[in-house]
């Protein structure tokens, strides 16, 4: 229970600090980060409320300790994915990095949910979903909103 409340407080505090940093951005460029940060803050508040609500109703499960499996599959691998995407963002730009992240997360979730390595069908499906999501972001951010997206050193 304490970890959920602390995580909620950290999310709210981070979103408040990050929100103050958006003041120097142009209004149109700050719109998406502002909505994302507000969503993070709302998620933190909802996490706190949900935890307190479940505790009050007596339905809160006791906390488990951090296991090796949890550390690897829920912390290290996702963190590695995000770091690789960050460095890809600097090299190849926003859209290629986003496509990579969507495909890798799709395949990783397929592996974690089913316990088997993704087959050809899942790989093709992940490429389609990645292309669809990346294409949608391109249409929304670049064509409709005309927002600048991060360019990489290669593209």
mmCIF file with all atom_site columns, C-alpha atoms in Angstrom, residues 77-78 101-118 122 126:
data_model
loop_
_atom_site.group_PDB
_atom_site.id
_atom_site.type_symbol
_atom_site.label_atom_id
_atom_site.label_alt_id
_atom_site.label_comp_id
_atom_site.label_asym_id
_atom_site.label_entity_id
_atom_site.label_seq_id
_atom_site.pdbx_PDB_ins_code
_atom_site.Cartn_x
_atom_site.Cartn_y
_atom_site.Cartn_z
_atom_site.occupancy
_atom_site.B_iso_or_equiv
_atom_site.pdbx_formal_charge
_atom_site.auth_seq_id
_atom_site.auth_comp_id
_atom_site.auth_asym_id
_atom_site.auth_atom_id
_atom_site.pdbx_PDB_model_num
ATOM 1  C CA . UNK A 1 77  ? 13.849 -4.912  -19.846 1.00 0.00 ? 77  UNK A CA 1
ATOM 2  C CA . UNK A 1 78  ? 11.320 -2.042  -20.189 1.00 0.00 ? 78  UNK A CA 1
ATOM 3  C CA . UNK A 1 101 ? 9.398  1.092   -29.733 1.00 0.00 ? 101 UNK A CA 1
ATOM 4  C CA . UNK A 1 102 ? 5.871  0.078   -30.749 1.00 0.00 ? 102 UNK A CA 1
ATOM 5  C CA . UNK A 1 103 ? 7.101  -3.056  -32.527 1.00 0.00 ? 103 UNK A CA 1
ATOM 6  C CA . UNK A 1 104 ? 9.399  -4.106  -29.683 1.00 0.00 ? 104 UNK A CA 1
ATOM 7  C CA . UNK A 1 105 ? 6.765  -3.486  -26.987 1.00 0.00 ? 105 UNK A CA 1
ATOM 8  C CA . UNK A 1 106 ? 4.169  -5.393  -29.036 1.00 0.00 ? 106 UNK A CA 1
ATOM 9  C CA . UNK A 1 107 ? 6.499  -8.387  -29.435 1.00 0.00 ? 107 UNK A CA 1
ATOM 10 C CA . UNK A 1 108 ? 7.624  -8.246  -25.806 1.00 0.00 ? 108 UNK A CA 1
ATOM 11 C CA . UNK A 1 109 ? 4.029  -8.184  -24.578 1.00 0.00 ? 109 UNK A CA 1
ATOM 12 C CA . UNK A 1 110 ? 3.209  -11.103 -26.882 1.00 0.00 ? 110 UNK A CA 1
ATOM 13 C CA . UNK A 1 111 ? 6.098  -13.045 -25.370 1.00 0.00 ? 111 UNK A CA 1
ATOM 14 C CA . UNK A 1 112 ? 5.199  -12.154 -21.771 1.00 0.00 ? 112 UNK A CA 1
ATOM 15 C CA . UNK A 1 113 ? 1.479  -12.891 -22.162 1.00 0.00 ? 113 UNK A CA 1
ATOM 16 C CA . UNK A 1 114 ? 1.853  -16.184 -24.028 1.00 0.00 ? 114 UNK A CA 1
ATOM 17 C CA . UNK A 1 115 ? 5.167  -17.401 -22.670 1.00 0.00 ? 115 UNK A CA 1
ATOM 18 C CA . UNK A 1 116 ? 6.320  -18.356 -26.177 1.00 0.00 ? 116 UNK A CA 1
ATOM 19 C CA . UNK A 1 117 ? 8.442  -16.572 -28.716 1.00 0.00 ? 117 UNK A CA 1
ATOM 20 C CA . UNK A 1 118 ? 6.429  -14.591 -31.267 1.00 0.00 ? 118 UNK A CA 1
ATOM 21 C CA . UNK A 1 122 ? 2.820  -11.854 -34.572 1.00 0.00 ? 122 UNK A CA 1
ATOM 22 C CA . UNK A 1 126 ? 3.524  -5.956  -34.862 1.00 0.00 ? 126 UNK A CA 1
#
